[in-house]
PDB file of C-alpha atoms in Angstrom:
ATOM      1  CA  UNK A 208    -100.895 -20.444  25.103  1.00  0.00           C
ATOM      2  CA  UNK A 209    -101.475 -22.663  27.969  1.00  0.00           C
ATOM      3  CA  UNK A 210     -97.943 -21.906  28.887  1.00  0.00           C
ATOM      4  CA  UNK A 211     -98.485 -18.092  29.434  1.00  0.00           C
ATOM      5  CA  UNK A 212    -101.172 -18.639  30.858  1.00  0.00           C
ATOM      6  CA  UNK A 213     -99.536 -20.961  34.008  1.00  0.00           C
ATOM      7  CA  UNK A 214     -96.548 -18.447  34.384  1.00  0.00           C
ATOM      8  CA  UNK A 215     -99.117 -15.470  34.672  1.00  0.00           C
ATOM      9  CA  UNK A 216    -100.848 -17.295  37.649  1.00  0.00           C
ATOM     10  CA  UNK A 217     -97.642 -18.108  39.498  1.00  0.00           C
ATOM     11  CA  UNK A 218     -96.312 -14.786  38.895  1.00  0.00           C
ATOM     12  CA  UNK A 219     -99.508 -13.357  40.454  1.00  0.00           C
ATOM     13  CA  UNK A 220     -99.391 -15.724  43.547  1.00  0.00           C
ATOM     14  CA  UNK A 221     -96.786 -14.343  45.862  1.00  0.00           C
ATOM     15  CA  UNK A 222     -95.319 -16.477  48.303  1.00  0.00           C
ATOM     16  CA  UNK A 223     -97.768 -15.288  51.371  1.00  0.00           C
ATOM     17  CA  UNK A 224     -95.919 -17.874  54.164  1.00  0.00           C
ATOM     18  CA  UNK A 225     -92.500 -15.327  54.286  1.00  0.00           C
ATOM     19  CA  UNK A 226     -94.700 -12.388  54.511  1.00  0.00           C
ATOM     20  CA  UNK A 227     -96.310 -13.691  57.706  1.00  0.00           C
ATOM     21  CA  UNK A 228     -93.199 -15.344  59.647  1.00  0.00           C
ATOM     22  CA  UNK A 229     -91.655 -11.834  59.027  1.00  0.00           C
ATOM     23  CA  UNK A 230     -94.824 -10.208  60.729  1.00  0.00           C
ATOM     24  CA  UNK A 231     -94.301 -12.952  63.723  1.00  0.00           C
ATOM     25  CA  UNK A 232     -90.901 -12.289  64.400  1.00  0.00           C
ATOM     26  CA  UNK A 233     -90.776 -10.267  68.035  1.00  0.00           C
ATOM     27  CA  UNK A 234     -89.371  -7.042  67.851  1.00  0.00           C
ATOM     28  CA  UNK A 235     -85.673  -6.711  70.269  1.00  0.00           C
ATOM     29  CA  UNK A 236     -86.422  -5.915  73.718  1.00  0.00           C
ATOM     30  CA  UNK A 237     -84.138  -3.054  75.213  1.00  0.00           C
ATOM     31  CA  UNK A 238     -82.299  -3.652  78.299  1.00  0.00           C
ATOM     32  CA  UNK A 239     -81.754  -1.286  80.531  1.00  0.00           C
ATOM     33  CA  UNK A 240     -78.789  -1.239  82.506  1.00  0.00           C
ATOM     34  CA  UNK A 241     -78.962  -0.701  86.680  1.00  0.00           C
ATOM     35  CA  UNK A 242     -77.579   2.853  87.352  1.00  0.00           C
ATOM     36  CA  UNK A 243     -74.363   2.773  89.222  1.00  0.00           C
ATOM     37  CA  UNK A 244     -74.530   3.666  92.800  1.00  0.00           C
ATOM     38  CA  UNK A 245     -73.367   6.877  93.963  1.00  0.00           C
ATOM     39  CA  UNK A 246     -70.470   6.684  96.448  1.00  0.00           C
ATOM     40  CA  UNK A 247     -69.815   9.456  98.800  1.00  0.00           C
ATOM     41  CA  UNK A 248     -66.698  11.011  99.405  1.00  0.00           C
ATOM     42  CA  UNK A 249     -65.546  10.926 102.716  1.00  0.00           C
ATOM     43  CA  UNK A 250     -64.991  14.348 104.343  1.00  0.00           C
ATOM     44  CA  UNK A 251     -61.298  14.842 105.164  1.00  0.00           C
ATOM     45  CA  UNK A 252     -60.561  14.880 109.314  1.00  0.00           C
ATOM     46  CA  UNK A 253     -60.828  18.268 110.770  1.00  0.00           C
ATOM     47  CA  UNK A 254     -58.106  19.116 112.452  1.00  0.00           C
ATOM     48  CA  UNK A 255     -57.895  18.883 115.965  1.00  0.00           C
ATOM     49  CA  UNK A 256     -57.120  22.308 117.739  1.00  0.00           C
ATOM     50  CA  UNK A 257     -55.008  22.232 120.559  1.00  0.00           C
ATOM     51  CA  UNK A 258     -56.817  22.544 124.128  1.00  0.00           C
ATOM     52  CA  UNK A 259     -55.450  24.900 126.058  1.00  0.00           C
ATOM     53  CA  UNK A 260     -54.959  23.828 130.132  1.00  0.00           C
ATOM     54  CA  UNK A 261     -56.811  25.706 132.255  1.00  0.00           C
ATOM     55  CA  UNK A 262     -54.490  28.011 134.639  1.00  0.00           C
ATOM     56  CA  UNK A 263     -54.164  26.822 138.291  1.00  0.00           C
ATOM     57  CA  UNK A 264     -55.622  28.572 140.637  1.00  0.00           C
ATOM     58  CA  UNK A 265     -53.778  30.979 143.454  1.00  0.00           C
ATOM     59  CA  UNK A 266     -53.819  29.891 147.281  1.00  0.00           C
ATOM     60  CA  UNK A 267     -56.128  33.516 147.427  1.00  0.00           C
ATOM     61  CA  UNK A 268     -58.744  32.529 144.926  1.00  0.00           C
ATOM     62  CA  UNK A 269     -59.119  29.004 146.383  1.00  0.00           C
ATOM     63  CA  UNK A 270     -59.786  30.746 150.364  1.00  0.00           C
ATOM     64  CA  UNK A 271     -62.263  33.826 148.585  1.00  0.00           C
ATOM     65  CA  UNK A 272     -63.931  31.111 147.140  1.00  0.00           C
ATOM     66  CA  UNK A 273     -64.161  28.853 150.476  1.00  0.00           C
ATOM     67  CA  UNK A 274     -65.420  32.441 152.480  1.00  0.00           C
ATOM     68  CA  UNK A 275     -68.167  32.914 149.766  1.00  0.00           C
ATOM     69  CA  UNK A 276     -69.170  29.121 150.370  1.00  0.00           C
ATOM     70  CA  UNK A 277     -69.253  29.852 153.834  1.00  0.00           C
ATOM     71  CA  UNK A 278     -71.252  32.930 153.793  1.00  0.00           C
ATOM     72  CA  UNK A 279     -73.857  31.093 151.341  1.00  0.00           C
ATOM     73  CA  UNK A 280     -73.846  27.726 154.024  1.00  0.00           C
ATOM     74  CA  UNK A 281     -74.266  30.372 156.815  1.00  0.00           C
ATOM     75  CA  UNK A 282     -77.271  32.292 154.855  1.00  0.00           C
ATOM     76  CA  UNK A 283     -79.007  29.490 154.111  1.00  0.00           C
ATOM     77  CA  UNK A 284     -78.419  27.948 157.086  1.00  0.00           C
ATOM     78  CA  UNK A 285     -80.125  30.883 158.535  1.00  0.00           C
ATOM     79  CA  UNK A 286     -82.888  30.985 156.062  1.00  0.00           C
ATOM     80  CA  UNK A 287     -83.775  27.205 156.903  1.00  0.00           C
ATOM     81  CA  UNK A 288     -83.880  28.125 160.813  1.00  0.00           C
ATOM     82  CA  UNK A 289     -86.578  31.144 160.058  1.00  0.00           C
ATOM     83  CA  UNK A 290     -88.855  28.947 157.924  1.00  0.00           C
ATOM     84  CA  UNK A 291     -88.570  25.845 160.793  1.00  0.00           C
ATOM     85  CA  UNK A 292     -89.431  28.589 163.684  1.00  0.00           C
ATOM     86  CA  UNK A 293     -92.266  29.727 161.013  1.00  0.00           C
ATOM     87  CA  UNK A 294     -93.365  26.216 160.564  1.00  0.00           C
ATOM     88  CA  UNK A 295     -93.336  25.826 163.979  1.00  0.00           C
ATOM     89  CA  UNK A 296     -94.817  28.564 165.398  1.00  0.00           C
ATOM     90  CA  UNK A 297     -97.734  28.391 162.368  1.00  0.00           C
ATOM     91  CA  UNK A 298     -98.118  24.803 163.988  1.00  0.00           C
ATOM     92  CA  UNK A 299     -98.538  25.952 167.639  1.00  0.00           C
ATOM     93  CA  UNK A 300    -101.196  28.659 166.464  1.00  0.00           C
ATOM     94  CA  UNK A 301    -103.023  26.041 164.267  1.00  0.00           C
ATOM     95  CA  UNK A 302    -103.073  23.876 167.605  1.00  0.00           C
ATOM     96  CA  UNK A 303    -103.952  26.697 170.403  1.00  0.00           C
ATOM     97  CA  UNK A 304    -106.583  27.619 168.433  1.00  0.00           C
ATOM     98  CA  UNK A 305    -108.113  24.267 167.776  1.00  0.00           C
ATOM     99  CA  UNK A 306    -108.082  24.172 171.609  1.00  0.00           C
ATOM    100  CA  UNK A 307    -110.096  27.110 171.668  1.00  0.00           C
ATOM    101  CA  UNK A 308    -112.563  25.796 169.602  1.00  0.00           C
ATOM    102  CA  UNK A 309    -112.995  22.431 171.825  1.00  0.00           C
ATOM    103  CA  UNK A 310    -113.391  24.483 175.024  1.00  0.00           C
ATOM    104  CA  UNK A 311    -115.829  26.765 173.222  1.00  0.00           C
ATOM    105  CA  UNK A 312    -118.069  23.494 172.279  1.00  0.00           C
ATOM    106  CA  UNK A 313    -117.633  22.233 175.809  1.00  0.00           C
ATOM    107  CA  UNK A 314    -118.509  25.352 177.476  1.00  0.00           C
ATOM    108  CA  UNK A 315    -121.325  25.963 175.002  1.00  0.00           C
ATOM    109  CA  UNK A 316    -122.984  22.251 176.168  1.00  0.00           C
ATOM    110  CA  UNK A 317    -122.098  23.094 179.447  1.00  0.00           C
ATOM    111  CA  UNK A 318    -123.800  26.003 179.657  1.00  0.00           C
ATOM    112  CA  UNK A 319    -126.576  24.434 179.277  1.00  0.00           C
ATOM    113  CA  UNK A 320    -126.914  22.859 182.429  1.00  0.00           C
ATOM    114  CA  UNK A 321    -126.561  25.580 184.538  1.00  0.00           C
ATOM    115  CA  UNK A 322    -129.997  26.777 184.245  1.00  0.00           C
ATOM    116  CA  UNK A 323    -131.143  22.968 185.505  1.00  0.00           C
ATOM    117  CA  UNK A 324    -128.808  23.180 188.250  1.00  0.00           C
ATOM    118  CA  UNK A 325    -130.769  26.427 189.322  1.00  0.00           C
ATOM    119  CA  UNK A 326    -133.948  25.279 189.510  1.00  0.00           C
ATOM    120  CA  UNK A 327    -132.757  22.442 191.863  1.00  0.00           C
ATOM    121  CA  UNK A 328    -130.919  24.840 194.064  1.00  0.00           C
ATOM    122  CA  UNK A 329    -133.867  27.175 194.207  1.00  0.00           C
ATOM    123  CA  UNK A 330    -136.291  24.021 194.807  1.00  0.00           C
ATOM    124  CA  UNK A 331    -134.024  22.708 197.447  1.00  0.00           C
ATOM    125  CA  UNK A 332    -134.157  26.706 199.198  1.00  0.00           C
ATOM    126  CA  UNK A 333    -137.817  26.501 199.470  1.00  0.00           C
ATOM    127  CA  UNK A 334    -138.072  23.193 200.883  1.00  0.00           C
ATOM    128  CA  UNK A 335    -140.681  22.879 203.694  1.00  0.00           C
ATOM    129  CA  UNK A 336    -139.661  22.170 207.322  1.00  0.00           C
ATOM    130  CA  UNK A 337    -141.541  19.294 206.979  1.00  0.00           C
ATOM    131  CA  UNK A 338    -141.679  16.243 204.831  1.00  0.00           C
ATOM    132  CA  UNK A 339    -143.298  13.231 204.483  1.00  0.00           C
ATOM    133  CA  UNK A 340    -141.397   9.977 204.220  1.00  0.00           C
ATOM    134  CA  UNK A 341    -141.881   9.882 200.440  1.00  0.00           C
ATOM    135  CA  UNK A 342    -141.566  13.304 199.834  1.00  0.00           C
ATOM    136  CA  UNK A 343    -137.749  12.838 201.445  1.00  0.00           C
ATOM    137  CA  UNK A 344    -136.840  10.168 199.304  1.00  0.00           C
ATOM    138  CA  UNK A 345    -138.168  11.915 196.503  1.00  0.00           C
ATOM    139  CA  UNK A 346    -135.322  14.958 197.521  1.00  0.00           C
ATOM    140  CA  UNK A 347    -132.832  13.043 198.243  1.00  0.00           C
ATOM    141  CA  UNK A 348    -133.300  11.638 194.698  1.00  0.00           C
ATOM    142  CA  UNK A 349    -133.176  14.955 193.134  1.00  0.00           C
ATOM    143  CA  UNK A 350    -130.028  15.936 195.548  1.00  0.00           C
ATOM    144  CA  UNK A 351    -128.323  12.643 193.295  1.00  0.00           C
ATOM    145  CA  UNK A 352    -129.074  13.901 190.126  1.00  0.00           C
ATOM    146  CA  UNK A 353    -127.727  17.482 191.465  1.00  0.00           C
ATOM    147  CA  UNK A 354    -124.488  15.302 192.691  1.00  0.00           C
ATOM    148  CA  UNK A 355    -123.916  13.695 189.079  1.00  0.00           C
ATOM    149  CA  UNK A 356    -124.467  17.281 187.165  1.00  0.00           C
ATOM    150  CA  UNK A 357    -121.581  18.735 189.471  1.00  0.00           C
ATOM    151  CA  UNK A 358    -119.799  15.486 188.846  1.00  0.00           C
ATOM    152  CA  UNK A 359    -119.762  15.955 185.177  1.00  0.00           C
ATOM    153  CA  UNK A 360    -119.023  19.512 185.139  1.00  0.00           C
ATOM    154  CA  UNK A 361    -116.083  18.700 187.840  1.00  0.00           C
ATOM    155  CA  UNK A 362    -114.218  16.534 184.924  1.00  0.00           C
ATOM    156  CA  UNK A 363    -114.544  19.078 182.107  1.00  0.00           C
ATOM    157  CA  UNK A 364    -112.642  21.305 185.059  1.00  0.00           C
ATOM    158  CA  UNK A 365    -115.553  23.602 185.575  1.00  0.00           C
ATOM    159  CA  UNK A 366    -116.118  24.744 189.158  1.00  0.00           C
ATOM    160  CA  UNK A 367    -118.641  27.295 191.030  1.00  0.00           C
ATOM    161  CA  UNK A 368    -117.225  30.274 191.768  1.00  0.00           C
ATOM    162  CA  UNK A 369    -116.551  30.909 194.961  1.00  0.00           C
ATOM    163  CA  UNK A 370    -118.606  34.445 196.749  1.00  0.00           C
ATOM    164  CA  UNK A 371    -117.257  34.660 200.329  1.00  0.00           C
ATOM    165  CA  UNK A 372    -115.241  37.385 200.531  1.00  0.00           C
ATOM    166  CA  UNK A 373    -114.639  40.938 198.791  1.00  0.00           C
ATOM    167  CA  UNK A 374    -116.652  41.416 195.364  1.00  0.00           C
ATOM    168  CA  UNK A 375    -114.025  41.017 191.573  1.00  0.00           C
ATOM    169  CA  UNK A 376    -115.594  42.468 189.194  1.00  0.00           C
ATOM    170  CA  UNK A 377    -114.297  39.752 186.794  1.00  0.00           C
ATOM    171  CA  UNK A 378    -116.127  36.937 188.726  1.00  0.00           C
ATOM    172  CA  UNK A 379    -118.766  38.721 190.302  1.00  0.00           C
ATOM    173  CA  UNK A 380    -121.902  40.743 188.953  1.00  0.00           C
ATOM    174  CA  UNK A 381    -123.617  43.056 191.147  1.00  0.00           C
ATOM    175  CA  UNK A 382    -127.478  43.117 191.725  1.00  0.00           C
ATOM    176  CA  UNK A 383    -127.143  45.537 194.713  1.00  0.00           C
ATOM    177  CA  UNK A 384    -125.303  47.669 196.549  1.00  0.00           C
ATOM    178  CA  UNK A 385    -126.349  47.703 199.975  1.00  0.00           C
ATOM    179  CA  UNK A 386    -125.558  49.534 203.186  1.00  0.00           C
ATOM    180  CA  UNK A 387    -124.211  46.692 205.579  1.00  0.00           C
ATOM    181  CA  UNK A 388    -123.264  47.977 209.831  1.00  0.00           C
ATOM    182  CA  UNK A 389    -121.351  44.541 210.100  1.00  0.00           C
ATOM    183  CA  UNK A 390    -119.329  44.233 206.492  1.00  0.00           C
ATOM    184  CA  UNK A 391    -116.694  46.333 204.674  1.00  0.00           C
ATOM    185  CA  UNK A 392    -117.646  47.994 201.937  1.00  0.00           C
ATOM    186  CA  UNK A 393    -117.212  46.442 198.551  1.00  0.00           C
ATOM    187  CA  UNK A 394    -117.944  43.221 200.455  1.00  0.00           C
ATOM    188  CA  UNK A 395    -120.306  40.468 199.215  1.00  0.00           C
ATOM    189  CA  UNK A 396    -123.373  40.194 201.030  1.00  0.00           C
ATOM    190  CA  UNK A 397    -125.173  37.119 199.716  1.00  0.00           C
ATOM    191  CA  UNK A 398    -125.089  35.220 196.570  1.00  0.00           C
ATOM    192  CA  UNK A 399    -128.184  35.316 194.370  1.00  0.00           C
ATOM    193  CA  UNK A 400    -127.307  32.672 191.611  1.00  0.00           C
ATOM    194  CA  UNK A 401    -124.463  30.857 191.111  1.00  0.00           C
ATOM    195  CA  UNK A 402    -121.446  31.228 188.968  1.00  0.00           C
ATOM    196  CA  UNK A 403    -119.394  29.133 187.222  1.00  0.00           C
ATOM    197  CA  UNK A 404    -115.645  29.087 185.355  1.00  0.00           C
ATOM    198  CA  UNK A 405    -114.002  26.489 183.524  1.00  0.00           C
ATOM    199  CA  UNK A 406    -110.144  27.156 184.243  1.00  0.00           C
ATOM    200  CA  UNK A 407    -109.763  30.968 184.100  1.00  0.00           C
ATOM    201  CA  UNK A 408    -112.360  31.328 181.701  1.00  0.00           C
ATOM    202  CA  UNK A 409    -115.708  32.483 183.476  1.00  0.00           C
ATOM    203  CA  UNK A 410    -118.463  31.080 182.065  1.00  0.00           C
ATOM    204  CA  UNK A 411    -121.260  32.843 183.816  1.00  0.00           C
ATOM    205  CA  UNK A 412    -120.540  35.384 186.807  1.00  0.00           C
ATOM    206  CA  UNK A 413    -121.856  35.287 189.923  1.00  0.00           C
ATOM    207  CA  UNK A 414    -124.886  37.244 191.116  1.00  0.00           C
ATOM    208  CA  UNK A 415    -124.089  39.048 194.164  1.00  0.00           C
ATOM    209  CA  UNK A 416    -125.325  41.879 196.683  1.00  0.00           C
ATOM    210  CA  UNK A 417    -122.455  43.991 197.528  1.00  0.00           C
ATOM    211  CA  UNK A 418    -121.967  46.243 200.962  1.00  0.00           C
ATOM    212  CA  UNK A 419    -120.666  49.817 200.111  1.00  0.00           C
TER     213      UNK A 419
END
């Protein structure tokens, strides 16, 4: 009985150490291959089509094409001489009247000592016939400063206009006309105030009486 009994337990105890090394073993991996390249087929040569040599030209077409150079030299030639007398002629303009402008600043300061220069030629008109020592030094010190006025006006080329003879209209102004026995008519009598003209550009006229 003891007998049965031992096969019973060794048929009921499996071997359990195959079970688990069969559980262990790592399943195959799976390779996978590197994809071949694709090559690409070369394209076959085009074929080369024949160039075709351009015809010579004619003796004619080689001078009609030396005239038309000519005439296109020759017109823009001409072209380039109009827009150098432009230039030029913009550039004399630009300069004449920038001149203008300097004479009208000068002639503007000018101006302005004309009415000074009056009052010393009207003092020095109604001088007494007599004067003291002092008093003569203290003319001829005004007669200086008179002097250096006309100096500076002299080198800015402004200069009195001149009244001895027959009356211009364009230098002269009239205050009176006046009956004269010993004078022409349209002659100047006397000068009132004087005028003055830088160049031919009168700055202030003359005032005159005039014989008729």
């Amino acid at each position: 009985m003891s007998t049965k009994t031992s096969r019973k337990k060794n048929q009921n105890h499996k071997p359990i150490a195959s079970e688990t090394a069969v559980k262990a073993m790592p399943e195959p991996e799976t390779t996978l291959q590197p994809e071949a390249p694709e090559v690409e087929t070369p394209a076959p040569p085009e074929a080369e089509t024949p160039t075709e040599e351009a015809p010579t030209p004619s003796i004619e077409d080689l001078q009609a094409e030396l005239e038309a150079a000519r005439a296109e030299a020759a017109k823009n030639l001409d072209g380039w001489q109009r827009a150098a007398a432009e230039l030029a002629n913009y550039k004399r303009r630009q300069e004449e009247q920038a001149a203008r402008r300097r004479e009208d600043i000068t002639a503007g300061i000018l101006s302005q000592l004309f009415p000074v220069l009056d009052d010393l030629d009207l003092a020095f008109d109604n001088l007494p016939d007599s004067l003291s020592e002092q008093e003569t030094n203290w003319v001829e010190g005004f007669r200086l400063v008179q002097r250096k006025l006309l100096k500076i006006l002299e080198t800015h080329n402004v200069e009195i206009i001149p009244t001895d003879g027959q009356f211009d209209p364009n230098l002269h102004e009239a205050v009176t006309h006046e009956e004269h026995p010993e004078l022409d008519s349209n002659a100047i009598i006397a000068e009132l105030r004087k005028g003055y003209k830088m160049g031919n550009r009168v700055l202030r006229p003359s005032l005159v009486r005039v014989a008729r």
